[in-house]
mmCIF file of C-alpha atoms in Angstrom:
data_model
loop_
_atom_site.group_PDB
_atom_site.id
_atom_site.type_symbol
_atom_site.label_atom_id
_atom_site.label_comp_id
_atom_site.label_asym_id
_atom_site.label_seq_id
_atom_site.Cartn_x
_atom_site.Cartn_y
_atom_site.Cartn_z
ATOM 1 C CA MET A 1 -10.069 142.958 22.323
ATOM 2 C CA ALA A 2 -9.390 140.812 19.212
ATOM 3 C CA THR A 3 -7.259 138.219 21.136
ATOM 4 C CA VAL A 4 -9.978 137.808 23.866
ATOM 5 C CA VAL A 5 -12.681 137.230 20.878
ATOM 6 C CA ASN A 6 -10.482 134.579 19.340
ATOM 7 C CA MET A 7 -10.202 132.788 22.647
ATOM 8 C CA GLN A 8 -13.887 132.701 23.237
ATOM 9 C CA ASN A 9 -14.073 130.970 19.781
ATOM 10 C CA GLN A 10 -11.610 128.559 20.781
ATOM 11 C CA ALA A 11 -13.574 127.677 23.912
ATOM 12 C CA GLY A 12 -16.319 126.137 21.670
ATOM 13 C CA GLU A 13 -19.454 124.883 23.295
ATOM 14 C CA ILE A 14 -19.303 124.923 27.091
ATOM 15 C CA PRO A 15 -20.447 121.306 28.608
ATOM 16 C CA THR A 16 -22.895 121.279 31.440
ATOM 17 C CA ALA A 17 -21.973 120.588 35.064
ATOM 18 C CA GLU A 18 -23.530 117.159 34.855
ATOM 19 C CA GLU A 19 -21.493 116.265 31.620
ATOM 20 C CA LEU A 20 -18.191 117.525 33.362
ATOM 21 C CA VAL A 21 -19.208 115.307 36.514
ATOM 22 C CA ASP A 22 -20.045 112.344 34.358
ATOM 23 C CA ARG A 23 -16.739 112.506 32.608
ATOM 24 C CA ALA A 24 -14.835 112.583 36.084
ATOM 25 C CA ARG A 25 -16.744 109.619 37.204
ATOM 26 C CA ALA A 26 -16.017 107.838 33.947
ATOM 27 C CA MET A 27 -12.218 108.340 34.504
ATOM 28 C CA ILE A 28 -12.164 106.413 38.086
ATOM 29 C CA PRO A 29 -11.309 102.752 36.406
ATOM 30 C CA ALA A 30 -8.361 104.386 34.449
ATOM 31 C CA LEU A 31 -7.122 106.264 37.403
ATOM 32 C CA LYS A 32 -7.281 103.155 39.726
ATOM 33 C CA SER A 33 -5.321 101.404 36.986
ATOM 34 C CA ARG A 34 -2.656 103.943 36.809
ATOM 35 C CA ALA A 35 -2.268 104.420 40.455
ATOM 36 C CA LYS A 36 0.766 102.248 40.855
ATOM 37 C CA GLN A 37 2.345 103.904 38.041
ATOM 38 C CA CYS A 38 1.650 107.468 39.380
ATOM 39 C CA THR A 39 3.334 106.364 42.769
ATOM 40 C CA ALA A 40 6.449 104.889 41.259
ATOM 41 C CA GLU A 41 7.044 107.832 38.769
ATOM 42 C CA ARG A 42 6.423 110.333 41.586
ATOM 43 C CA ASN A 43 4.188 112.308 39.045
ATOM 44 C CA VAL A 44 0.657 112.149 37.790
ATOM 45 C CA PRO A 45 1.073 110.457 34.222
ATOM 46 C CA ALA A 46 1.178 112.626 31.296
ATOM 47 C CA GLU A 47 -1.615 110.558 29.708
ATOM 48 C CA THR A 48 -3.942 111.484 32.746
ATOM 49 C CA ILE A 49 -3.275 115.111 32.550
ATOM 50 C CA SER A 50 -4.050 114.951 28.750
ATOM 51 C CA GLU A 51 -7.312 113.389 29.395
ATOM 52 C CA MET A 52 -8.220 115.751 32.048
ATOM 53 C CA GLN A 53 -7.370 118.849 29.547
ATOM 54 C CA GLU A 54 -9.612 117.090 26.973
ATOM 55 C CA ALA A 55 -12.445 116.700 29.256
ATOM 56 C CA GLY A 56 -12.288 120.277 29.996
ATOM 57 C CA PHE A 57 -11.648 119.887 33.832
ATOM 58 C CA PHE A 58 -8.980 122.622 34.162
ATOM 59 C CA LYS A 59 -11.213 125.270 32.550
ATOM 60 C CA VAL A 60 -14.031 125.086 35.204
ATOM 61 C CA LEU A 61 -12.753 128.160 37.132
ATOM 62 C CA GLN A 62 -11.079 129.901 33.993
ATOM 63 C CA PRO A 63 -13.082 133.008 32.818
ATOM 64 C CA LYS A 64 -15.043 132.653 29.597
ATOM 65 C CA ARG A 65 -13.130 135.481 28.026
ATOM 66 C CA MET A 66 -9.984 133.587 28.282
ATOM 67 C CA GLY A 67 -11.355 130.389 26.946
ATOM 68 C CA GLY A 68 -12.745 128.836 30.201
ATOM 69 C CA TYR A 69 -16.266 127.790 31.491
ATOM 70 C CA GLU A 70 -16.316 130.205 34.624
ATOM 71 C CA MET A 71 -18.482 127.867 36.504
ATOM 72 C CA HIS A 72 -19.781 127.519 40.149
ATOM 73 C CA PRO A 73 -17.214 126.240 42.438
ATOM 74 C CA ASN A 74 -19.171 123.211 43.601
ATOM 75 C CA VAL A 75 -18.717 121.757 39.875
ATOM 76 C CA PHE A 76 -14.784 122.039 40.461
ATOM 77 C CA PHE A 77 -15.108 120.362 43.854
ATOM 78 C CA SER A 78 -17.494 117.602 42.602
ATOM 79 C CA ILE A 79 -14.805 116.736 39.793
ATOM 80 C CA GLN A 80 -12.124 116.754 42.243
ATOM 81 C CA LYS A 81 -13.757 114.438 44.547
ATOM 82 C CA LEU A 82 -14.314 111.824 41.913
ATOM 83 C CA LEU A 83 -10.777 112.025 40.456
ATOM 84 C CA ALA A 84 -9.557 111.609 43.970
ATOM 85 C CA GLU A 85 -11.656 108.429 44.532
ATOM 86 C CA GLY A 86 -9.760 106.916 41.644
ATOM 87 C CA CYS A 87 -6.413 108.192 42.555
ATOM 88 C CA MET A 88 -5.586 110.338 45.454
ATOM 89 C CA SER A 89 -2.560 111.880 44.042
ATOM 90 C CA THR A 90 -4.582 112.802 40.894
ATOM 91 C CA GLY A 91 -7.262 114.220 42.752
ATOM 92 C CA TRP A 92 -4.602 116.516 44.759
ATOM 93 C CA VAL A 93 -2.971 117.810 41.597
ATOM 94 C CA TYR A 94 -6.185 118.564 39.849
ATOM 95 C CA GLY A 95 -7.327 120.584 43.155
ATOM 96 C CA VAL A 96 -4.166 122.614 43.067
ATOM 97 C CA LEU A 97 -3.679 123.216 39.366
ATOM 98 C CA GLY A 98 -7.438 123.469 38.743
ATOM 99 C CA CYS A 99 -7.906 126.419 41.262
ATOM 100 C CA HIS A 100 -4.951 128.315 39.755
ATOM 101 C CA PRO A 101 -7.019 129.749 36.808
ATOM 102 C CA TYR A 102 -9.212 131.262 39.711
ATOM 103 C CA GLU A 103 -6.173 133.129 40.935
ATOM 104 C CA MET A 104 -4.906 134.058 37.548
ATOM 105 C CA ALA A 105 -8.268 135.768 36.770
ATOM 106 C CA LEU A 106 -7.442 138.137 39.673
ATOM 107 C CA PHE A 107 -4.045 139.130 38.096
ATOM 108 C CA ASP A 108 -3.716 142.147 35.773
ATOM 109 C CA ASP A 109 -5.154 141.454 32.378
ATOM 110 C CA LYS A 110 -1.702 141.647 30.803
ATOM 111 C CA ALA A 111 -0.371 138.688 32.842
ATOM 112 C CA GLN A 112 -3.588 136.723 31.900
ATOM 113 C CA GLN A 113 -2.774 137.475 28.230
ATOM 114 C CA GLU A 114 0.674 136.467 28.477
ATOM 115 C CA VAL A 115 -0.306 133.100 30.126
ATOM 116 C CA TRP A 116 -3.538 132.163 28.045
ATOM 117 C CA GLY A 117 -3.040 134.475 25.077
ATOM 118 C CA ASP A 118 -1.455 131.612 22.785
ATOM 119 C CA ASN A 119 -2.786 128.703 24.586
ATOM 120 C CA PRO A 120 -5.923 128.914 26.594
ATOM 121 C CA SER A 121 -5.193 125.430 28.104
ATOM 122 C CA MET A 122 -1.881 126.502 29.468
ATOM 123 C CA LEU A 123 -1.243 124.965 33.359
ATOM 124 C CA VAL A 124 0.273 127.037 36.107
ATOM 125 C CA SER A 125 1.813 125.165 39.197
ATOM 126 C CA SER A 126 2.405 126.987 42.695
ATOM 127 C CA THR A 127 4.107 127.092 45.936
ATOM 128 C CA TYR A 128 3.101 129.829 48.328
ATOM 129 C CA GLN A 129 5.654 129.495 50.729
ATOM 130 C CA PRO A 130 7.068 133.109 51.540
ATOM 131 C CA VAL A 131 10.544 132.112 51.179
ATOM 132 C CA GLY A 132 11.647 134.098 48.177
ATOM 133 C CA LYS A 133 14.098 137.034 48.206
ATOM 134 C CA VAL A 134 12.776 140.271 46.529
ATOM 135 C CA GLU A 135 14.877 143.188 45.478
ATOM 136 C CA HIS A 136 12.858 146.351 44.372
ATOM 137 C CA ALA A 137 13.455 147.539 40.731
ATOM 138 C CA GLU A 138 12.245 149.947 38.264
ATOM 139 C CA GLY A 139 8.848 148.626 37.007
ATOM 140 C CA GLY A 140 8.940 145.514 39.373
ATOM 141 C CA PHE A 141 11.232 143.303 41.296
ATOM 142 C CA TYR A 142 14.070 140.735 41.171
ATOM 143 C CA LEU A 143 13.243 137.510 42.656
ATOM 144 C CA SER A 144 15.436 134.733 43.854
ATOM 145 C CA GLY A 145 14.900 131.538 46.018
ATOM 146 C CA HIS A 146 14.256 127.913 46.673
ATOM 147 C CA TRP A 147 10.836 126.783 47.107
ATOM 148 C CA GLY A 148 9.393 123.432 47.971
ATOM 149 C CA PHE A 149 5.981 121.503 47.281
ATOM 150 C CA SER A 150 4.968 122.676 43.575
ATOM 151 C CA SER A 151 2.579 119.963 42.862
ATOM 152 C CA GLY A 152 2.253 119.120 39.322
ATOM 153 C CA SER A 153 4.965 121.447 38.231
ATOM 154 C CA VAL A 154 6.520 119.207 35.602
ATOM 155 C CA HIS A 155 3.074 119.503 33.553
ATOM 156 C CA CYS A 156 3.109 123.370 33.745
ATOM 157 C CA GLY A 157 4.484 126.179 31.792
ATOM 158 C CA TRP A 158 4.225 128.898 34.553
ATOM 159 C CA VAL A 159 4.572 129.030 38.260
ATOM 160 C CA LEU A 160 3.185 131.032 41.283
ATOM 161 C CA LEU A 161 5.604 131.801 43.900
ATOM 162 C CA GLY A 162 5.193 133.349 47.303
ATOM 163 C CA ALA A 163 7.547 136.107 48.844
ATOM 164 C CA LEU A 164 7.250 138.894 51.179
ATOM 165 C CA VAL A 165 7.956 142.370 49.738
ATOM 166 C CA PHE A 166 9.555 144.751 52.433
ATOM 167 C CA PRO A 167 9.252 148.524 51.966
ATOM 168 C CA GLU A 168 12.002 150.147 50.467
ATOM 169 C CA ASP A 169 12.468 152.570 53.213
ATOM 170 C CA GLY A 170 12.259 149.671 55.748
ATOM 171 C CA GLN A 171 9.327 151.333 57.522
ATOM 172 C CA GLY A 172 6.151 149.357 57.901
ATOM 173 C CA PRO A 173 5.004 145.720 57.436
ATOM 174 C CA PRO A 174 5.950 143.535 54.749
ATOM 175 C CA ASP A 175 3.503 142.870 51.655
ATOM 176 C CA MET A 176 2.700 139.208 50.981
ATOM 177 C CA ARG A 177 2.610 138.669 47.345
ATOM 178 C CA THR A 178 2.497 135.980 44.584
ATOM 179 C CA PHE A 179 5.011 136.254 41.711
ATOM 180 C CA LEU A 180 4.153 134.691 38.250
ATOM 181 C CA LEU A 181 7.172 133.363 36.475
ATOM 182 C CA PRO A 182 7.416 131.567 33.032
ATOM 183 C CA ARG A 183 8.942 128.366 32.569
ATOM 184 C CA GLU A 184 12.431 129.633 31.376
ATOM 185 C CA ASP A 185 12.853 131.761 34.489
ATOM 186 C CA TYR A 186 13.033 128.849 37.004
ATOM 187 C CA GLU A 187 14.318 125.209 37.546
ATOM 188 C CA ILE A 188 12.392 122.030 38.663
ATOM 189 C CA ASP A 189 14.396 119.872 41.103
ATOM 190 C CA ARG A 190 12.667 116.460 40.129
ATOM 191 C CA ASP A 191 14.941 114.531 42.697
ATOM 192 C CA SER A 192 13.321 116.519 45.478
ATOM 193 C CA TRP A 193 9.919 114.657 45.972
ATOM 194 C CA GLN A 194 10.694 111.617 48.087
ATOM 195 C CA VAL A 195 7.930 111.285 50.590
ATOM 196 C CA PHE A 196 5.587 108.819 52.368
ATOM 197 C CA GLY A 197 2.149 109.874 51.196
ATOM 198 C CA LEU A 198 0.626 111.480 48.043
ATOM 199 C CA GLN A 199 4.024 110.270 46.420
ATOM 200 C CA GLY A 200 2.402 110.708 42.844
ATOM 201 C CA THR A 201 1.782 114.487 43.078
ATOM 202 C CA GLY A 202 5.236 115.428 41.901
ATOM 203 C CA SER A 203 5.405 118.404 44.427
ATOM 204 C CA HIS A 204 9.107 119.278 43.429
ATOM 205 C CA ASP A 205 11.217 122.022 44.478
ATOM 206 C CA ILE A 206 11.377 125.446 42.367
ATOM 207 C CA ILE A 207 14.675 127.098 42.007
ATOM 208 C CA VAL A 208 14.870 130.682 40.897
ATOM 209 C CA ASP A 209 18.300 132.609 40.323
ATOM 210 C CA ARG A 210 17.396 136.468 40.415
ATOM 211 C CA VAL A 211 15.024 137.058 37.616
ATOM 212 C CA PHE A 212 13.076 140.236 36.873
ATOM 213 C CA VAL A 213 9.396 139.976 37.351
ATOM 214 C CA PRO A 214 7.180 142.967 36.438
ATOM 215 C CA GLU A 215 4.910 144.514 38.890
ATOM 216 C CA TYR A 216 1.762 143.308 36.677
ATOM 217 C CA ARG A 217 2.887 139.805 37.243
ATOM 218 C CA THR A 218 2.314 139.996 41.084
ATOM 219 C CA HIS A 219 -0.630 139.466 43.048
ATOM 220 C CA ARG A 220 -1.035 141.091 46.610
ATOM 221 C CA ALA A 221 -2.532 138.892 49.158
ATOM 222 C CA VAL A 222 -4.234 141.723 50.749
ATOM 223 C CA GLU A 223 -6.115 142.493 47.269
ATOM 224 C CA GLY A 224 -7.319 138.685 47.396
ATOM 225 C CA PHE A 225 -8.479 139.162 50.954
ATOM 226 C CA MET A 226 -10.168 142.348 50.224
ATOM 227 C CA CYS A 227 -11.852 141.154 47.001
ATOM 228 C CA ASP A 228 -10.429 144.085 45.173
ATOM 229 C CA ASN A 229 -8.048 142.538 42.554
ATOM 230 C CA PRO A 230 -7.022 143.963 39.276
ATOM 231 C CA GLY A 231 -8.428 141.229 37.072
ATOM 232 C CA GLN A 232 -11.866 142.100 38.468
ATOM 233 C CA LYS A 233 -11.704 144.989 35.990
ATOM 234 C CA VAL A 234 -12.125 142.615 33.006
ATOM 235 C CA ASN A 235 -13.411 139.617 34.703
ATOM 236 C CA GLU A 236 -16.666 141.143 36.075
ATOM 237 C CA GLY A 237 -18.696 138.198 36.859
ATOM 238 C CA PRO A 238 -19.702 137.404 40.486
ATOM 239 C CA LEU A 239 -17.351 134.378 40.715
ATOM 240 C CA TYR A 240 -14.381 136.589 40.788
ATOM 241 C CA SER A 241 -15.650 138.673 43.710
ATOM 242 C CA LEU A 242 -15.148 135.780 46.272
ATOM 243 C CA PRO A 243 -12.225 135.895 48.595
ATOM 244 C CA TRP A 244 -9.349 133.953 46.919
ATOM 245 C CA ALA A 245 -8.584 131.937 50.046
ATOM 246 C CA GLN A 246 -12.032 130.606 50.491
ATOM 247 C CA VAL A 247 -11.468 128.975 47.057
ATOM 248 C CA PHE A 248 -7.932 127.928 47.720
ATOM 249 C CA VAL A 249 -8.254 126.278 51.149
ATOM 250 C CA ARG A 250 -11.104 123.990 49.816
ATOM 251 C CA SER A 251 -8.996 122.961 46.935
ATOM 252 C CA VAL A 252 -6.393 121.512 49.124
ATOM 253 C CA SER A 253 -8.809 119.623 51.471
ATOM 254 C CA THR A 254 -11.365 118.329 48.991
ATOM 255 C CA ALA A 255 -9.215 115.570 47.603
ATOM 256 C CA ALA A 256 -9.625 113.722 50.949
ATOM 257 C CA PHE A 257 -13.270 113.257 50.237
ATOM 258 C CA GLY A 258 -12.336 111.059 47.252
ATOM 259 C CA GLY A 259 -9.847 109.220 49.360
ATOM 260 C CA ALA A 260 -12.249 108.612 52.027
ATOM 261 C CA ARG A 261 -14.930 107.447 49.601
ATOM 262 C CA ALA A 262 -12.514 104.972 48.120
ATOM 263 C CA ALA A 263 -11.808 103.494 51.660
ATOM 264 C CA VAL A 264 -15.435 103.170 52.423
ATOM 265 C CA ASN A 265 -15.926 101.147 49.000
ATOM 266 C CA ALA A 266 -12.954 98.946 50.055
ATOM 267 C CA ALA A 267 -14.235 98.357 53.307
ATOM 268 C CA MET A 268 -17.603 97.430 51.892
ATOM 269 C CA ALA A 269 -15.937 94.953 49.478
ATOM 270 C CA ILE A 270 -13.784 93.439 52.227
ATOM 271 C CA MET A 271 -16.827 93.096 54.643
ATOM 272 C CA GLU A 272 -18.626 91.037 51.979
ATOM 273 C CA SER A 273 -15.834 88.465 51.615
ATOM 274 C CA ARG A 274 -13.364 88.551 54.321
ATOM 275 C CA ILE A 275 -13.436 85.814 57.023
ATOM 276 C CA SER A 276 -11.743 86.525 60.259
ATOM 277 C CA THR A 277 -8.621 84.251 60.987
ATOM 278 C CA ASN A 278 -9.170 84.632 64.719
ATOM 279 C CA THR A 279 -12.986 83.804 65.032
ATOM 280 C CA GLY A 280 -13.641 82.111 61.772
ATOM 281 C CA LYS A 281 -16.536 84.510 61.330
ATOM 282 C CA ALA A 282 -17.398 86.558 58.278
ATOM 283 C CA SER A 283 -16.748 90.247 58.512
ATOM 284 C CA LYS A 284 -20.186 91.031 57.437
ATOM 285 C CA GLU A 285 -21.287 89.684 60.754
ATOM 286 C CA ASP A 286 -19.052 92.030 62.622
ATOM 287 C CA PRO A 287 -21.362 95.005 64.236
ATOM 288 C CA MET A 288 -18.124 97.238 64.996
ATOM 289 C CA LEU A 289 -17.343 97.170 61.069
ATOM 290 C CA HIS A 290 -20.806 97.752 60.267
ATOM 291 C CA GLY A 291 -20.853 100.877 62.553
ATOM 292 C CA ALA A 292 -17.510 102.193 61.460
ATOM 293 C CA ILE A 293 -18.583 102.092 57.841
ATOM 294 C CA ALA A 294 -21.852 103.710 58.667
ATOM 295 C CA ALA A 295 -20.126 106.552 60.751
ATOM 296 C CA ALA A 296 -17.646 107.306 57.799
ATOM 297 C CA HIS A 297 -20.499 107.268 55.246
ATOM 298 C CA SER A 298 -22.849 109.484 57.165
ATOM 299 C CA GLN A 299 -20.302 111.975 58.524
ATOM 300 C CA MET A 300 -18.467 112.280 55.046
ATOM 301 C CA LEU A 301 -22.089 112.995 53.673
ATOM 302 C CA GLU A 302 -22.608 115.748 56.305
ATOM 303 C CA MET A 303 -18.988 117.310 55.507
ATOM 304 C CA GLU A 304 -19.799 117.359 51.853
ATOM 305 C CA LEU A 305 -23.191 119.034 52.112
ATOM 306 C CA THR A 306 -21.551 121.631 54.602
ATOM 307 C CA GLN A 307 -19.115 122.298 51.721
ATOM 308 C CA LYS A 308 -21.838 122.478 49.081
ATOM 309 C CA ALA A 309 -23.913 124.825 51.228
ATOM 310 C CA SER A 310 -21.008 127.299 52.238
ATOM 311 C CA PHE A 311 -20.203 127.931 48.570
ATOM 312 C CA ASP A 312 -23.830 128.208 47.580
ATOM 313 C CA GLU A 313 -24.220 131.049 50.165
ATOM 314 C CA LEU A 314 -20.784 132.445 48.984
ATOM 315 C CA MET A 315 -22.110 132.548 45.492
ATOM 316 C CA GLU A 316 -25.558 133.929 46.583
ATOM 317 C CA LEU A 317 -23.867 136.782 48.357
ATOM 318 C CA ALA A 318 -21.625 137.697 45.252
ATOM 319 C CA GLU A 319 -24.426 137.598 42.913
ATOM 320 C CA SER A 320 -26.452 139.998 45.016
ATOM 321 C CA GLY A 321 -23.474 142.333 45.325
ATOM 322 C CA LYS A 322 -23.323 141.857 49.187
ATOM 323 C CA GLU A 323 -20.210 141.865 51.179
ATOM 324 C CA ILE A 324 -19.489 138.544 52.771
ATOM 325 C CA PRO A 325 -19.326 138.788 56.441
ATOM 326 C CA MET A 326 -16.090 138.150 58.283
ATOM 327 C CA GLU A 327 -17.661 135.670 60.685
ATOM 328 C CA LYS A 328 -18.774 133.695 57.590
ATOM 329 C CA ARG A 329 -15.363 133.608 56.108
ATOM 330 C CA SER A 330 -13.872 132.418 59.380
ATOM 331 C CA LEU A 331 -16.367 129.695 59.787
ATOM 332 C CA PHE A 332 -16.041 128.272 56.163
ATOM 333 C CA ALA A 333 -12.278 128.226 56.477
ATOM 334 C CA TYR A 334 -12.526 126.537 59.704
ATOM 335 C CA GLN A 335 -14.922 123.996 58.489
ATOM 336 C CA SER A 336 -12.471 123.273 55.577
ATOM 337 C CA SER A 337 -9.516 122.788 58.139
ATOM 338 C CA THR A 338 -11.203 120.042 59.978
ATOM 339 C CA VAL A 339 -11.956 117.744 56.924
ATOM 340 C CA VAL A 340 -8.769 115.800 56.438
ATOM 341 C CA ARG A 341 -8.330 115.105 60.245
ATOM 342 C CA ARG A 342 -11.910 113.981 60.612
ATOM 343 C CA LEU A 343 -11.896 111.760 57.452
ATOM 344 C CA ALA A 344 -8.549 110.230 58.477
ATOM 345 C CA ARG A 345 -9.917 109.369 62.061
ATOM 346 C CA LEU A 346 -12.892 107.762 60.217
ATOM 347 C CA VAL A 347 -10.878 105.726 57.925
ATOM 348 C CA ASP A 348 -8.620 104.321 60.952
ATOM 349 C CA ASP A 349 -11.850 103.289 62.571
ATOM 350 C CA MET A 350 -12.691 101.077 59.619
ATOM 351 C CA MET A 351 -9.199 99.769 59.679
#
């Protein structure tokens, strides 16, 4: 208990949601100025990660008992959208790294203490591809494999890796788990991230050569789905009774809102100054462009309000101790899955 008390003291005064959102908005010019560097280096600059740490952004979904703020998910998503407006890759990395404290809160307390005990600001990357090879062992498992797409991994001291655990007797279905490993147990292939889009996310490959992972450093997907996780014994707030996937799926679609907002702003600026080389007329006189911008703005607002309303409803159910209906969970996940394609089409229309 002494360790937890010390971490609560280290957390200091918790900023308000408004203060955190204002800090994110204030970062937009700096993120825009570093966007080319981010792309060229294929990683979010260390300076940016440090500034986000100092602003407290990564603590939004982290338990208070472990030095975090334990805030409403909508605060987290509001920050992510603003960061992505400045730099899409930065917004993506924040969404991924920033949601991991939520899953860490679902792990056994011993795992939480190992990650945050000495450093409440420790960051964790992930790749949930179920490609790991798992061997049963006394007290845990041996894990090996080669995973792709671990965004922001160079800035992190731990990683979450997906793998299927097959029954020792060969009977029954496999158990999907997330394995938690410290930095000394894996390699990062920094030459693996050569892509067309989101170049700055540093989503490098992770390589593991048969390391032991204790049972308490694994998280079963079924526990996240059933909202019955080991970490809930110590993190008893309603926030951590939400289905883990509801938080995760939105963390990987929400950056698109920021990118689309930046595109709308750019279209507005172009409309004010551009003269068509074909017609000689100003773009601000083009009704088609006006319509495309209006459609993008209004439909993006609709999608954002839907996201906000869904998490308000999820939190209301969690705070009242009610079970979240499966049809609601399916609807909210579906809505998240439509965001990127819809926004991409709207940006295409403006182009």
